[in-house]
Coordinates of N, CA, C and O in Angstrom, one line a residue:
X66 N -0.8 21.5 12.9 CA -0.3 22.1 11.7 C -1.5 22.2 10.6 O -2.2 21.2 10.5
X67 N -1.7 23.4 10.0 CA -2.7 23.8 8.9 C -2.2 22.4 7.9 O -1.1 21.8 8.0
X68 N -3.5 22.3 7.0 CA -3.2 21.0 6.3 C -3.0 22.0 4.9 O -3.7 23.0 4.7
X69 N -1.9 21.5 4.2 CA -1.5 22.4 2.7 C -2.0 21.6 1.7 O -2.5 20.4 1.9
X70 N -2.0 22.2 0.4 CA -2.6 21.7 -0.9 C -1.1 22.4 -2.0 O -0.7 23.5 -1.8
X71 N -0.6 21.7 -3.0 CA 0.4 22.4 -3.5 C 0.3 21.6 -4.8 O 0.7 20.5 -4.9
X72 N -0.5 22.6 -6.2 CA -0.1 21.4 -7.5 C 1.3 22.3 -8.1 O 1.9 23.3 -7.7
X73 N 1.3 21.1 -9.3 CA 2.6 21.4 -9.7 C 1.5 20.5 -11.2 O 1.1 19.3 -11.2
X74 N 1.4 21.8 -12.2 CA 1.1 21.2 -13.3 C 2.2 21.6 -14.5 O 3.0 22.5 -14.6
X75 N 1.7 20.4 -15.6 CA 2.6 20.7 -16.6 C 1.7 21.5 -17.8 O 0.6 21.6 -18.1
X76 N 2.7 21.8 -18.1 CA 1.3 21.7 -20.1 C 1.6 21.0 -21.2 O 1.0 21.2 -22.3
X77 N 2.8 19.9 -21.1 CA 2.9 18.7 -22.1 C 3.7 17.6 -21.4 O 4.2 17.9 -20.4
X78 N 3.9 16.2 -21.9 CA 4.2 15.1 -20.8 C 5.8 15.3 -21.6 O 6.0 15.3 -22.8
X79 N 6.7 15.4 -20.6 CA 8.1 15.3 -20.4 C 8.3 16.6 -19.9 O 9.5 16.8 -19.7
X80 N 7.5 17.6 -19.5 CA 7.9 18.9 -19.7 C 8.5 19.1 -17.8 O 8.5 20.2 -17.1
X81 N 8.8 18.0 -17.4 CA 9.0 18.0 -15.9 C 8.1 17.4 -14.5 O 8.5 16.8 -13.5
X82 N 6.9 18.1 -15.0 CA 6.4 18.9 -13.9 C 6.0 17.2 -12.5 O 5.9 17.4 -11.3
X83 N 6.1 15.8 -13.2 CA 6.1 14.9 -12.5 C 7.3 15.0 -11.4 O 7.1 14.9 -10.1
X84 N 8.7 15.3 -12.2 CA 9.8 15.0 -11.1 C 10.0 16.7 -10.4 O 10.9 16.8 -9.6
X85 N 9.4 17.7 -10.5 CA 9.1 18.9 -9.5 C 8.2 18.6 -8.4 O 8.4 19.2 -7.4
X86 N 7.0 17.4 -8.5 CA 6.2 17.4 -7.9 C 7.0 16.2 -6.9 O 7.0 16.4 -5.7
X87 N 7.6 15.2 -7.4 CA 8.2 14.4 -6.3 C 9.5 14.7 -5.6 O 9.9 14.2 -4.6
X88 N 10.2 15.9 -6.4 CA 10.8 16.3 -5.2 C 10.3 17.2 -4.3 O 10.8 17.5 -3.2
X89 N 9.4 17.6 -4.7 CA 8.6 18.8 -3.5 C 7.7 17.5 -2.4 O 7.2 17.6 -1.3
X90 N 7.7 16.7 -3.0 CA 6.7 15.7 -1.8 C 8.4 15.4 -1.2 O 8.7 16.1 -0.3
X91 N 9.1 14.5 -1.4 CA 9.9 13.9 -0.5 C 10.6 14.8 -0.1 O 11.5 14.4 0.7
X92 N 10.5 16.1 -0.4 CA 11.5 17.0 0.8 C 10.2 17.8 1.8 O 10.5 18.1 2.9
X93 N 9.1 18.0 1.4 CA 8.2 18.1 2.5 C 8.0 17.0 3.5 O 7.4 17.1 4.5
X94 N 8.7 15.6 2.9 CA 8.2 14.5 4.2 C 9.8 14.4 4.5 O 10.2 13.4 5.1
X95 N 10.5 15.0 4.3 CA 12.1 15.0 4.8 C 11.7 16.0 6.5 O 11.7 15.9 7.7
X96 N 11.2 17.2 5.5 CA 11.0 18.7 6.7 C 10.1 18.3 7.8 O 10.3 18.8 8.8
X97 N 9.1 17.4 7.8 CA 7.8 17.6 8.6 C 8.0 15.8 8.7 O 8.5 14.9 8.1
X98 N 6.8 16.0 10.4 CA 6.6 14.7 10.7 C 5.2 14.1 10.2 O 4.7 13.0 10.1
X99 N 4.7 15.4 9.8 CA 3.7 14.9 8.7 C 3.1 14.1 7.8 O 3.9 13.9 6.9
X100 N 2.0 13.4 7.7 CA 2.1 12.2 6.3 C 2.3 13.5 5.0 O 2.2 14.7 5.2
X101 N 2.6 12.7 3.9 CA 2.7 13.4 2.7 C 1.9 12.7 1.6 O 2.3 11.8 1.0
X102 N 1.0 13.2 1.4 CA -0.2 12.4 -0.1 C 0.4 12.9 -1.4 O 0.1 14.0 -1.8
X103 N 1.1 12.2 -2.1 CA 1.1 12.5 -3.6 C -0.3 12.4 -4.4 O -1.2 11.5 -4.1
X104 N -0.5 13.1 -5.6 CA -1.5 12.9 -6.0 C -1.9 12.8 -7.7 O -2.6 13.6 -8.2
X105 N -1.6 12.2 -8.2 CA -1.2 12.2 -9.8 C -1.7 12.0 -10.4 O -1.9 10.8 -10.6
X106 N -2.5 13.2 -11.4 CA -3.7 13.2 -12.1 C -3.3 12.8 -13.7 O -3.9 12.0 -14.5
X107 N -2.4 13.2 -13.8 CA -1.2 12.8 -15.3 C -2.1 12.0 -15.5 O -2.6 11.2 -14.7
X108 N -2.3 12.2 -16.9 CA -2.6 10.3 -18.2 C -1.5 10.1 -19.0 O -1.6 9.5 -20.1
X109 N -0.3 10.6 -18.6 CA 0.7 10.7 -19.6 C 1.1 9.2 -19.1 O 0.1 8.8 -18.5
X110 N 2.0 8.4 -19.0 CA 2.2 7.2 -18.6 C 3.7 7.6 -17.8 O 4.2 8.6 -18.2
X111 N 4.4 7.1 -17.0 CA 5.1 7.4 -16.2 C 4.9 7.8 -15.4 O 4.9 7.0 -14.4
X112 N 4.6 9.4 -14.9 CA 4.4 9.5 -13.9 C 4.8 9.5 -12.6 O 5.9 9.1 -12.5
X113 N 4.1 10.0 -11.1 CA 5.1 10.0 -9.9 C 5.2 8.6 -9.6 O 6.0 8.5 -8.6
X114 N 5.0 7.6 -9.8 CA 5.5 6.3 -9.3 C 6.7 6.2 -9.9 O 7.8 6.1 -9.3
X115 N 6.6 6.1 -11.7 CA 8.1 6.2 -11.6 C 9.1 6.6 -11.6 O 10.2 6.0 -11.7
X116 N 9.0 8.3 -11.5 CA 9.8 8.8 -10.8 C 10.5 9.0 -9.8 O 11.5 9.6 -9.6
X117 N 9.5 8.3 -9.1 CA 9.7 7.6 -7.2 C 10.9 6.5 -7.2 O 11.7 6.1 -6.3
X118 N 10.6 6.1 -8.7 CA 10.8 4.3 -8.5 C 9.8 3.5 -7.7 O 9.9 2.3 -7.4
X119 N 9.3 3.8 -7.6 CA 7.5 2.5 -7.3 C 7.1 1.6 -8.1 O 7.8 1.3 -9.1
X120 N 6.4 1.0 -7.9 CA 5.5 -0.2 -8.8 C 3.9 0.6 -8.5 O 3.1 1.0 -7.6
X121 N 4.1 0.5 -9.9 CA 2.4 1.3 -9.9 C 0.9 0.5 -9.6 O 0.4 -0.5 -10.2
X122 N 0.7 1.0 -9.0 CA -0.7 0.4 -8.4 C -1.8 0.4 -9.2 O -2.5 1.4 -9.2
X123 N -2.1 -0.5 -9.9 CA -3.1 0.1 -11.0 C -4.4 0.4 -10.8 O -4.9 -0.6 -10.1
X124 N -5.4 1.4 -11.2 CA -6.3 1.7 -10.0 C -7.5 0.9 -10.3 O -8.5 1.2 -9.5
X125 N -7.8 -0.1 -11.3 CA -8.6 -1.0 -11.2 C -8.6 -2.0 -10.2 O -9.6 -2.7 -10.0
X126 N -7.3 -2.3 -9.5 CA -7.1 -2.5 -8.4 C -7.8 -2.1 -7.2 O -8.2 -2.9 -6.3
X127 N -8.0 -0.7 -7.3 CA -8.4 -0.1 -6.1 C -9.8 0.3 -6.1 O -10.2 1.0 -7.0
X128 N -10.9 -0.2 -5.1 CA -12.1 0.1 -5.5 C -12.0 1.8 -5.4 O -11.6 2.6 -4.5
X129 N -12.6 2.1 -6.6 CA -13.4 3.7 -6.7 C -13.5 4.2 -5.4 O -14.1 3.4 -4.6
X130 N -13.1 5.1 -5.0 CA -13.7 6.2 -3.9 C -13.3 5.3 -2.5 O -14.1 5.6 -1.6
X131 N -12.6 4.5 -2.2 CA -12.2 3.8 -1.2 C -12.3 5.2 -0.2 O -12.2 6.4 -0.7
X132 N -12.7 4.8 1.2 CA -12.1 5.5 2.2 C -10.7 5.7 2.6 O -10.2 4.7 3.1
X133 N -9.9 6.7 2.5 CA -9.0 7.2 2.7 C -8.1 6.1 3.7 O -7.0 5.6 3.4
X134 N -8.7 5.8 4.7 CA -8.1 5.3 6.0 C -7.5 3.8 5.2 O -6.4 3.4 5.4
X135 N -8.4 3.0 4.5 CA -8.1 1.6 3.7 C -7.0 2.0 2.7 O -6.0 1.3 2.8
X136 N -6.9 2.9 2.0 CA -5.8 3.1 0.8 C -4.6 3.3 1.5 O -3.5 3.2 0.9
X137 N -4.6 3.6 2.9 CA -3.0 4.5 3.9 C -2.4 3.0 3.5 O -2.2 3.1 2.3
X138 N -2.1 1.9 3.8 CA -1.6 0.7 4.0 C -1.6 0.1 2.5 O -0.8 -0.8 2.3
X139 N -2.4 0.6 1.5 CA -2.5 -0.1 0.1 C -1.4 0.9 -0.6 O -0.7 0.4 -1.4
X140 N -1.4 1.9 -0.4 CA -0.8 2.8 -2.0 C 1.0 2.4 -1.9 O 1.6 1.8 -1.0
X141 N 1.5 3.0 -3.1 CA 3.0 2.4 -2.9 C 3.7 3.6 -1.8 O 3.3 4.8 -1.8
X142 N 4.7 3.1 -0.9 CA 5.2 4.2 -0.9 C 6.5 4.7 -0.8 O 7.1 3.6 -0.6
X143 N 7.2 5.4 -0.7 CA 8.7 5.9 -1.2 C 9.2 5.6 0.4 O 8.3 5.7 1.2
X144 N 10.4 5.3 0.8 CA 11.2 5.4 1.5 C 11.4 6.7 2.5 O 11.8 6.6 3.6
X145 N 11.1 7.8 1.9 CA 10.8 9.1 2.4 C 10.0 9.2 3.2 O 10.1 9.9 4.2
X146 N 8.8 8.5 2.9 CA 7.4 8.7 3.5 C 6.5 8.6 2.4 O 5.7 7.7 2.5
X147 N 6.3 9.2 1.3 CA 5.5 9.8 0.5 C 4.8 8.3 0.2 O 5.2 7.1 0.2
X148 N 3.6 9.2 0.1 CA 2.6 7.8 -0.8 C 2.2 8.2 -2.1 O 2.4 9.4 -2.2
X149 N 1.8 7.8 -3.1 CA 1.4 7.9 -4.3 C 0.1 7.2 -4.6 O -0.1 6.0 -5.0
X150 N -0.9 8.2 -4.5 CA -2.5 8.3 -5.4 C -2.1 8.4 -6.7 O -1.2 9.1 -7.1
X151 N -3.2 7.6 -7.5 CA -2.6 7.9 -9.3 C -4.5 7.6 -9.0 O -5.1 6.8 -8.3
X152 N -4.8 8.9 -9.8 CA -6.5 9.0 -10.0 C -6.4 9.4 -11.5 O -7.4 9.9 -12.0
X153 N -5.5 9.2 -12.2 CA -5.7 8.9 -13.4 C -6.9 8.2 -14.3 O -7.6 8.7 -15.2
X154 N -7.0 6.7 -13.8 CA -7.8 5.3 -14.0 C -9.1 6.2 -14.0 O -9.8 6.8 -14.8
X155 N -9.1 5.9 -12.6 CA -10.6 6.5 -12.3 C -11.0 7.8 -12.9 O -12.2 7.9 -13.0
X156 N -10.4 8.6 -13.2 CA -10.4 9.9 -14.0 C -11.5 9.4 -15.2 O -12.7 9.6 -15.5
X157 N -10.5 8.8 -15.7 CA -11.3 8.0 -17.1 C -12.2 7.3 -17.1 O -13.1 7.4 -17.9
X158 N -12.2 6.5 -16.1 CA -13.3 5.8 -16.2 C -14.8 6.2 -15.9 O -15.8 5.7 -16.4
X159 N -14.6 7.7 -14.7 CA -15.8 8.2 -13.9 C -15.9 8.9 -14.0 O -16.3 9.4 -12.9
X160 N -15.8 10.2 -15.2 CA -15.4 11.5 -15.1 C -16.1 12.2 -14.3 O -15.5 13.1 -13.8
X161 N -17.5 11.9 -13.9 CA -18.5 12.7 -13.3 C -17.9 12.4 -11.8 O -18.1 13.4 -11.0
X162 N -17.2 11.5 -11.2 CA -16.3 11.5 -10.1 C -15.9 12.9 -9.2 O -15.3 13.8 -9.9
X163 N -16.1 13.2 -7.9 CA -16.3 14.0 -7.7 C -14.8 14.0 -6.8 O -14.7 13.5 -5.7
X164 N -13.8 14.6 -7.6 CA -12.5 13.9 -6.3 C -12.4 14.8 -6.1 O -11.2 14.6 -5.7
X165 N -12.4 16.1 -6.0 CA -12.3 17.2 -5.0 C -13.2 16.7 -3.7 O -12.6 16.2 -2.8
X166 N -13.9 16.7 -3.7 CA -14.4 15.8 -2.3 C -13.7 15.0 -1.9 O -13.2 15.2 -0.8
X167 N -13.2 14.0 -2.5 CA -12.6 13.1 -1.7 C -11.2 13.0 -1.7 O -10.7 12.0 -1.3
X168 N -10.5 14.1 -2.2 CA -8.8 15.2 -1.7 C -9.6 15.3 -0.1 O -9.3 14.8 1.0
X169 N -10.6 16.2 -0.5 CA -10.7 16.5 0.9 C -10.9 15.6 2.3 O -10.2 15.6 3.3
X170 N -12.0 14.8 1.9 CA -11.7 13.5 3.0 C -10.8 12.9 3.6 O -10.8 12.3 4.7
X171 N -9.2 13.2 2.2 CA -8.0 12.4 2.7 C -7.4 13.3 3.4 O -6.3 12.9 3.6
X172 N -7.6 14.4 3.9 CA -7.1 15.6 4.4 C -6.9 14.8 6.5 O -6.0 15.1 7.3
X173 N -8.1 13.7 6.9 CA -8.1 13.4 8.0 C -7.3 12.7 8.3 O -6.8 12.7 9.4
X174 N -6.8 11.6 7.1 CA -6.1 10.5 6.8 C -4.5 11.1 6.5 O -3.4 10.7 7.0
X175 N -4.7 11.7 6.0 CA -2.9 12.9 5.8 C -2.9 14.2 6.2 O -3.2 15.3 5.5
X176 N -2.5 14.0 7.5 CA -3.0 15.7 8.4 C -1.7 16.4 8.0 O -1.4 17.6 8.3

């Protein structure tokens, strides 16, 4: 199966676009045997974890730029399947961070 890319942005925090985006992940890992990568760029606070109901991972926790294959077993994840990336942290911290690159690397890790 072709690997998909699908955002779902807001233009102010409450305005939804968190709980569009988790139901579009947990009914894509309902449809397919697929992994499913959430990916949550939001600085607004809430967010897809807790719209999941998750416990948020906080990304000082997680070293920067981890290889994809180490975060599969670390990130939280929903009962559905869905996992939840919050690249928020690192957003801030690294702006020059190049995470279009490393969406893409997780592309092997979440076919």
């Amino acid at each position: 199966m072709k690997h998909s890319w699908m955002a779902v942005l807001g233009g102010h925090g409450g305005c939804g676009a968190s709980t569009v985006a988790a139901n579009l992940a947990v009914g894509l890992a309902q449809q397919s045997s697929q992994a499913v990568l959430a990916v949550d760029f939001s600085l607004v606070p809430g967010g897809l974890e807790s719209v999941l109901g998750l416990t948020r991972v906080e990304g000082k926790h997680i070293p920067a730029w981890q290889h994809p294959e180490v975060l599969k077993g670390f990130l939280p994840r929903h009962p559905s399947g869905v996992e939840v990336l919050n690249l928020s942290e690192w957003l801030i911290r690294d702006s020059s961070a190049d995470w279009l690159d490393y969406l893409e690397s997780c592309r092997a890790t979440y076919p």
